[in-house]
Short mmCIF file of C-alpha atoms and ligand atoms in Angstrom, two decimals:
data_model
loop_
_atom_site.label_atom_id
_atom_site.label_comp_id
_atom_site.label_asym_id
_atom_site.label_seq_id
_atom_site.Cartn_x
_atom_site.Cartn_y
_atom_site.Cartn_z
CA MET A 1 50.91 67.48 29.50
CA LEU A 2 48.15 65.95 30.63
CA GLU A 3 48.79 62.87 33.73
CA LEU A 4 46.35 60.11 32.35
CA ASP A 5 44.46 57.73 34.80
CA LYS A 6 44.42 60.61 37.31
CA ILE A 7 41.83 61.67 39.51
CA TYR A 8 41.72 65.14 40.84
CA TYR A 9 40.15 66.64 44.03
CA GLU A 10 39.16 70.47 43.18
CA ASP A 11 36.36 72.24 41.34
CA CYS A 12 36.38 70.64 37.93
CA ILE A 13 35.95 74.10 36.01
CA GLN A 14 39.24 75.76 37.39
CA GLY A 15 40.74 72.19 37.01
CA MET A 16 40.05 71.70 33.39
CA ALA A 17 41.10 75.50 32.91
CA GLU A 18 44.76 74.36 35.12
CA ARG A 19 44.86 71.33 33.62
CA ILE A 20 44.00 70.21 30.57
CA PRO A 21 45.03 71.40 26.46
CA ASP A 22 42.63 72.34 24.14
CA GLU A 23 41.64 69.56 22.35
CA SER A 24 43.09 67.14 23.90
CA ILE A 25 40.29 64.01 25.15
CA ASP A 26 38.37 61.63 23.06
CA LEU A 27 35.25 61.44 25.20
CA VAL A 28 33.37 62.81 28.06
CA ILE A 29 31.15 61.62 30.44
CA ALA A 30 29.55 63.85 32.47
CA ASP A 31 27.10 63.28 35.17
CA PRO A 32 26.66 66.42 36.68
CA PRO A 33 24.91 67.41 40.33
CA PHE A 34 21.43 67.97 39.74
CA GLY A 35 20.87 71.25 41.80
CA ILE A 36 17.61 70.10 43.32
CA ASN A 37 19.79 69.39 47.13
CA PHE A 38 20.67 65.99 46.55
CA ASP A 39 22.29 65.53 49.10
CA LYS A 40 19.28 65.85 51.74
CA MET A 41 16.93 63.11 50.29
CA GLY A 42 19.12 60.27 51.10
CA SER A 43 16.36 58.58 53.25
CA GLN A 44 14.07 59.73 50.25
CA TYR A 45 16.20 57.25 47.88
CA ASN A 46 15.75 53.95 50.93
CA ARG A 47 19.27 54.68 51.78
CA LYS A 48 21.25 54.06 54.92
CA ALA A 49 23.14 57.27 56.15
CA SER A 50 26.03 55.51 56.87
CA LEU A 51 26.81 53.61 53.16
CA VAL A 52 26.22 57.38 51.83
CA ILE A 53 29.37 59.30 51.39
CA PRO A 54 29.31 62.74 53.13
CA GLY A 55 29.37 66.50 51.71
CA TYR A 56 27.70 65.74 48.39
CA SER A 57 28.22 69.35 46.41
CA GLU A 58 25.12 70.91 45.72
CA ILE A 59 25.13 74.00 43.16
CA LYS A 60 24.70 77.19 44.55
CA GLN A 61 25.18 79.51 42.18
CA ASP A 62 22.77 80.49 39.28
CA TYR A 63 21.93 76.57 37.68
CA GLU A 64 22.49 77.72 33.75
CA GLU A 65 25.60 79.94 34.03
CA PHE A 66 27.18 76.96 36.36
CA SER A 67 26.32 74.52 33.51
CA HIS A 68 27.91 76.88 31.06
CA GLY A 69 30.95 77.29 33.23
CA TRP A 70 32.14 73.99 32.90
CA ILE A 71 30.43 72.99 29.71
CA LYS A 72 32.60 76.32 27.38
CA GLU A 73 35.92 74.10 29.47
CA VAL A 74 34.44 70.74 28.25
CA TYR A 75 33.86 71.87 24.17
CA ARG A 76 37.44 73.87 24.29
CA VAL A 77 39.09 70.41 25.84
CA LEU A 78 37.28 67.94 23.68
CA LYS A 79 38.88 66.69 20.59
CA ASN A 80 36.75 67.71 16.80
CA THR A 81 36.75 64.04 16.38
CA GLY A 82 35.40 63.56 20.42
CA SER A 83 31.90 62.87 22.20
CA PHE A 84 30.33 64.27 24.72
CA TYR A 85 27.64 62.62 26.35
CA LEU A 86 25.41 64.04 29.41
CA ILE A 87 23.71 62.67 31.91
CA SER A 88 20.91 65.37 33.45
CA GLY A 89 16.92 65.27 35.10
CA TRP A 90 14.20 67.22 33.91
CA THR A 91 14.01 69.36 36.26
CA LYS A 92 17.20 70.86 34.70
CA LEU A 93 16.75 70.14 31.17
CA ARG A 94 15.48 73.67 30.57
CA GLU A 95 19.36 75.19 31.94
CA ILE A 96 21.61 72.11 30.35
CA LEU A 97 19.83 72.76 27.15
CA ASN A 98 20.82 76.74 26.71
CA ALA A 99 24.16 76.17 28.05
CA ILE A 100 25.21 73.33 25.22
CA ALA A 101 23.54 75.63 22.47
CA LYS A 102 25.30 78.72 23.95
CA ALA A 103 28.59 76.90 24.12
CA GLY A 104 28.37 75.40 20.20
CA PHE A 105 27.37 71.37 21.08
CA ILE A 106 25.44 69.74 18.50
CA THR A 107 23.09 67.13 19.45
CA VAL A 108 23.34 64.24 17.59
CA ASN A 109 20.44 61.86 19.68
CA HIS A 110 18.54 62.43 23.12
CA ILE A 111 18.92 59.91 24.43
CA ILE A 112 16.00 58.46 27.93
CA TRP A 113 17.24 56.29 30.28
CA LYS A 114 15.56 54.12 31.66
CA TYR A 115 15.36 52.45 35.21
CA GLN A 116 13.72 50.36 37.11
CA PHE A 117 12.65 52.26 40.06
CA GLY A 118 11.51 55.65 41.10
CA VAL A 119 11.03 57.99 44.33
CA PHE A 120 7.56 56.79 45.99
CA THR A 121 4.95 59.57 44.89
CA LYS A 122 1.25 59.67 46.30
CA ARG A 123 0.24 62.95 43.65
CA LYS A 124 2.51 62.67 40.83
CA PHE A 125 3.75 60.21 38.47
CA VAL A 126 7.49 58.46 39.43
CA SER A 127 10.57 59.94 37.81
CA SER A 128 11.72 56.57 36.24
CA HIS A 129 14.08 58.13 33.41
CA TYR A 130 16.49 60.04 32.68
CA HIS A 131 17.77 62.22 29.98
CA VAL A 132 21.40 61.74 28.32
CA LEU A 133 22.51 64.05 25.50
CA PHE A 134 24.81 63.02 23.06
CA LEU A 135 26.65 66.00 21.53
CA VAL A 136 29.62 66.57 18.95
CA LYS A 137 30.92 69.19 17.84
CA ASN A 138 31.41 67.93 14.71
CA PRO A 139 28.45 66.25 13.29
CA LYS A 140 30.72 64.80 10.06
CA LYS A 141 34.13 63.82 11.63
CA TYR A 142 33.04 62.80 15.16
CA TYR A 143 34.05 58.86 15.95
CA PHE A 144 31.61 56.32 15.84
CA ASN A 145 31.58 52.89 16.61
CA LYS A 146 28.99 50.65 15.06
CA ILE A 147 29.93 47.71 17.19
CA ASP A 148 29.86 44.40 14.27
CA HIS A 149 26.51 44.51 13.79
CA TYR A 150 24.12 47.51 11.77
CA PRO A 151 20.48 48.70 12.96
CA GLU A 152 19.89 49.08 8.60
CA ASP A 153 20.48 45.62 8.57
CA VAL A 154 18.17 44.49 11.03
CA MET A 155 15.05 46.91 9.30
CA ASN A 156 16.01 45.15 6.15
CA LEU A 157 16.15 41.79 7.33
CA SER A 158 12.70 42.48 10.09
CA SER A 159 11.54 43.94 6.68
CA GLN A 160 11.69 41.15 4.38
CA ASN A 161 9.51 39.14 7.00
CA VAL A 162 6.22 41.29 7.41
CA GLY A 163 3.16 39.74 9.60
CA SER A 164 6.52 37.39 10.94
CA PRO A 165 8.07 38.12 14.66
CA VAL A 166 10.43 40.03 15.22
CA SER A 167 13.64 37.25 15.97
CA ALA A 168 14.91 37.48 19.40
CA MET A 169 18.43 39.03 17.97
CA ASP A 170 16.52 41.38 15.73
CA GLU A 171 15.22 42.45 18.85
CA TYR A 172 18.59 42.40 20.62
CA TRP A 173 19.45 45.05 17.79
CA LEU A 174 16.60 47.21 17.66
CA ASN A 175 16.92 47.84 20.90
CA TYR A 176 20.41 48.40 21.40
CA MET A 177 20.16 51.01 18.56
CA GLU A 178 17.53 52.78 20.34
CA ASN A 179 17.51 56.15 21.65
CA VAL A 180 15.51 54.52 24.84
CA TRP A 181 17.68 52.64 26.83
CA GLU A 182 16.15 50.46 29.76
CA ILE A 183 19.05 49.91 32.05
CA LYS A 184 19.20 48.76 35.65
CA ARG A 185 20.40 51.30 38.66
CA PRO A 186 23.36 49.02 40.64
CA TYR A 187 22.19 48.48 44.05
CA ASN A 188 25.80 47.44 45.66
CA ARG A 189 24.45 46.63 48.41
CA GLY A 190 25.97 47.05 52.01
CA LYS A 191 28.36 48.69 49.77
CA ILE A 192 29.09 52.63 51.11
CA LYS A 193 28.94 54.85 47.66
CA ASN A 194 27.94 58.64 46.49
CA SER A 195 24.39 59.48 46.56
CA THR A 196 24.08 58.91 42.77
CA LYS A 197 25.69 56.37 41.60
CA LEU A 198 25.24 54.77 37.29
CA PRO A 199 25.54 51.95 36.38
CA GLU A 200 28.62 50.92 34.45
CA GLU A 201 26.64 48.97 32.09
CA LEU A 202 25.79 52.84 30.88
CA VAL A 203 28.89 54.13 30.88
CA GLU A 204 30.90 51.28 28.94
CA LYS A 205 27.73 51.87 26.13
CA PHE A 206 29.28 55.20 25.66
CA ILE A 207 32.76 54.53 26.39
CA LYS A 208 32.80 51.23 23.52
CA TYR A 209 30.59 52.83 20.42
CA SER A 210 32.27 56.39 20.60
CA SER A 211 36.07 55.85 21.50
CA ARG A 212 38.67 53.72 19.55
CA PRO A 213 39.34 51.09 20.87
CA MET A 214 43.15 50.35 21.83
CA GLU A 215 45.17 50.22 18.85
CA ASN A 216 49.45 49.71 18.70
CA GLY A 217 48.95 50.53 22.63
CA LYS A 218 47.47 54.06 22.91
CA LYS A 219 44.33 54.99 24.64
CA ALA A 220 41.52 57.24 24.27
CA VAL A 221 41.12 59.49 26.80
CA VAL A 222 38.06 60.32 28.12
CA LEU A 223 37.51 62.46 31.12
CA ASP A 224 34.74 62.90 33.46
CA PRO A 225 34.55 66.38 35.87
CA PHE A 226 32.37 65.00 38.74
CA MET A 227 33.30 61.59 39.25
CA GLY A 228 31.44 60.70 42.18
CA ASN A 229 31.71 57.10 43.10
CA GLY A 230 34.37 56.77 40.09
CA THR A 231 32.76 55.17 37.09
CA THR A 232 33.48 56.30 34.51
CA ALA A 233 36.86 54.88 35.34
CA VAL A 234 36.44 51.94 36.46
CA ALA A 235 35.09 51.41 33.35
CA CYS A 236 37.99 52.63 31.74
CA VAL A 237 39.65 50.20 33.32
CA LYS A 238 37.81 47.26 32.46
CA ASN A 239 38.29 48.25 28.69
CA ARG A 240 41.49 49.57 28.52
CA ARG A 241 41.29 53.37 27.83
CA ASN A 242 43.20 55.83 29.60
CA PHE A 243 41.19 58.39 32.03
CA ILE A 244 40.90 61.51 33.85
CA GLY A 245 38.35 63.20 36.31
CA PHE A 246 37.31 65.74 38.92
CA GLU A 247 36.07 65.55 41.87
CA ILE A 248 35.26 68.46 44.15
CA ASN A 249 34.55 66.64 47.98
CA PRO A 250 37.90 64.47 49.28
CA ALA A 251 35.48 62.53 51.09
CA CYS A 252 34.61 60.53 47.46
CA LYS A 253 38.46 59.56 47.22
CA PRO A 254 39.18 56.19 49.71
CA THR A 255 35.93 54.75 47.32
CA ILE A 256 36.79 55.60 44.43
CA ASP A 257 40.68 53.96 44.94
CA GLN A 258 38.82 50.82 46.57
CA ASN A 259 36.69 50.75 42.48
CA ILE A 260 39.30 51.28 40.65
CA ALA A 261 42.44 48.98 42.90
CA GLU A 262 39.14 46.00 41.83
CA ALA A 263 38.37 46.43 38.80
CA ARG A 264 42.56 46.70 38.28
CA VAL A 265 42.06 43.46 39.51
CA MET A 266 39.75 42.14 38.07
CA ILE A 267 41.30 42.63 34.48
CA ARG A 268 44.43 40.60 36.16
CA ASP A 269 42.46 38.03 37.12
CA LEU A 270 41.13 37.27 33.27
CA ARG A 271 44.50 38.32 31.80
CA ASP A 272 46.11 35.95 33.74
CA GLU A 273 43.04 32.96 33.39
CA SER A 274 43.05 33.68 29.59
CA ARG A 275 47.17 33.61 29.59
CA GLU A 276 46.57 29.78 31.23
CA LYS A 277 43.99 28.90 29.04
CA ASN A 278 46.23 29.89 26.00
CA ARG A 279 48.53 27.71 27.76
CA GLN A 280 47.36 24.79 27.70
CA ARG A 281 46.04 25.38 24.54
CA ASP A 282 49.55 25.72 23.10
CA ILE A 283 50.33 22.01 24.65
CA ILE A 284 47.49 19.93 23.84
CA SER A 285 48.98 20.62 20.35
CA PHE A 286 52.02 20.42 20.73
CA MET A 287 51.64 16.61 22.99
CA GLU A 288 49.15 16.25 19.50
CA LYS A 289 51.91 16.60 17.65
CA GLY A 290 54.08 14.82 18.39
CA SER A 291 51.86 11.77 19.23
CA LYS A 292 50.88 12.09 15.17
CA GLN A 293 54.94 11.76 14.28
C1 LIG B 301 25.87 62.65 40.00
S1 LIG B 301 26.58 62.70 41.00
C2 LIG B 301 28.46 61.66 39.90
C3 LIG B 301 28.32 60.51 40.14
C4 LIG B 301 28.80 59.54 39.38
N1 LIG B 301 28.82 59.32 37.88
C5 LIG B 301 28.87 57.84 39.66
O1 LIG B 301 28.44 57.31 38.81
O2 LIG B 301 29.03 57.50 40.89
C6 LIG B 301 27.97 64.68 41.58
C7 LIG B 301 29.30 64.86 41.38
O3 LIG B 301 30.05 65.26 41.26
C8 LIG B 301 30.94 66.95 42.14
N2 LIG B 301 30.55 68.01 42.36
C9 LIG B 301 29.91 68.74 42.77
N3 LIG B 301 30.86 70.21 42.51
C10 LIG B 301 31.21 69.66 41.38
C11 LIG B 301 32.39 70.57 40.56
N4 LIG B 301 32.56 71.75 40.81
N5 LIG B 301 33.26 70.43 40.43
C12 LIG B 301 34.00 68.60 40.60
N6 LIG B 301 32.75 67.99 40.99
C13 LIG B 301 31.99 68.37 41.31
C14 LIG B 301 29.65 66.35 43.51
O4 LIG B 301 30.40 65.75 44.79
C15 LIG B 301 29.08 64.41 43.78
O5 LIG B 301 30.25 63.57 43.33
#
């Protein structure tokens, strides 16, 4: 039986094999270590050593072999209707692409996530993007939630008005559905974190497009094999999805626990606020009815 809303502090390959049944997961979000010894790079990224969680685990074996090891487990646990978003830097992209093809995944989109700053360079261009591979098992069956607007409508709307400027709304939706996503990296000044942290906005986008919203109390299950700071778990709490994850570095646990606890408080406060608003609205409408009688 799959235990939900739980993070195991262990190797994800062994963890998935032992704990997760076949075809039980709706969505996988994975941001694996890049195999570039990131632990030693804190200073290049202008981070204070005291604010970086120690023990970031890098890959010692052949990167393609490691990648195939965990990606084939993801293939086994993902439902036929499920999706898998895999984040990769350019340096190991070849190994990742080989591993996903070997596992049997089909690529729906190759998304570019453009962020706002990169590492300082002297004799080359600054890297300011990551690759996000949107992968599925079955291109005819995967779930995709086209959140209340259709890009085709926007295109038609815009082409009817050739020569006139595209409206701000059109532009918003065009950008939203394009496969280049401009999303800022989080700063979280003064907060302790793992050496890399994804923006919540990016992870929420995966969740909202590729997993069902809660229905009759049933939540979709999202797996993150490399939790880091717990960004996926936080986004799941905020968007009412169940999560399950792995993180090999136990030093991440206090940060992850705190981030999840803060998200739960935020959701509870929002719920209380909306209950209070409803209560006040009911009182006002009751009094209005009374005064008319
Ligand atoms: C790029 S970071 C993930 C960051 C995360 N997406 C976030 O937003 O905070 C990769 C994480 O994978 C962990 N890791 C490395 N090898 C692992 C393994 N075999 N199993 C589970 N976690 C592993 C590292 O310790 C690191 O925290």
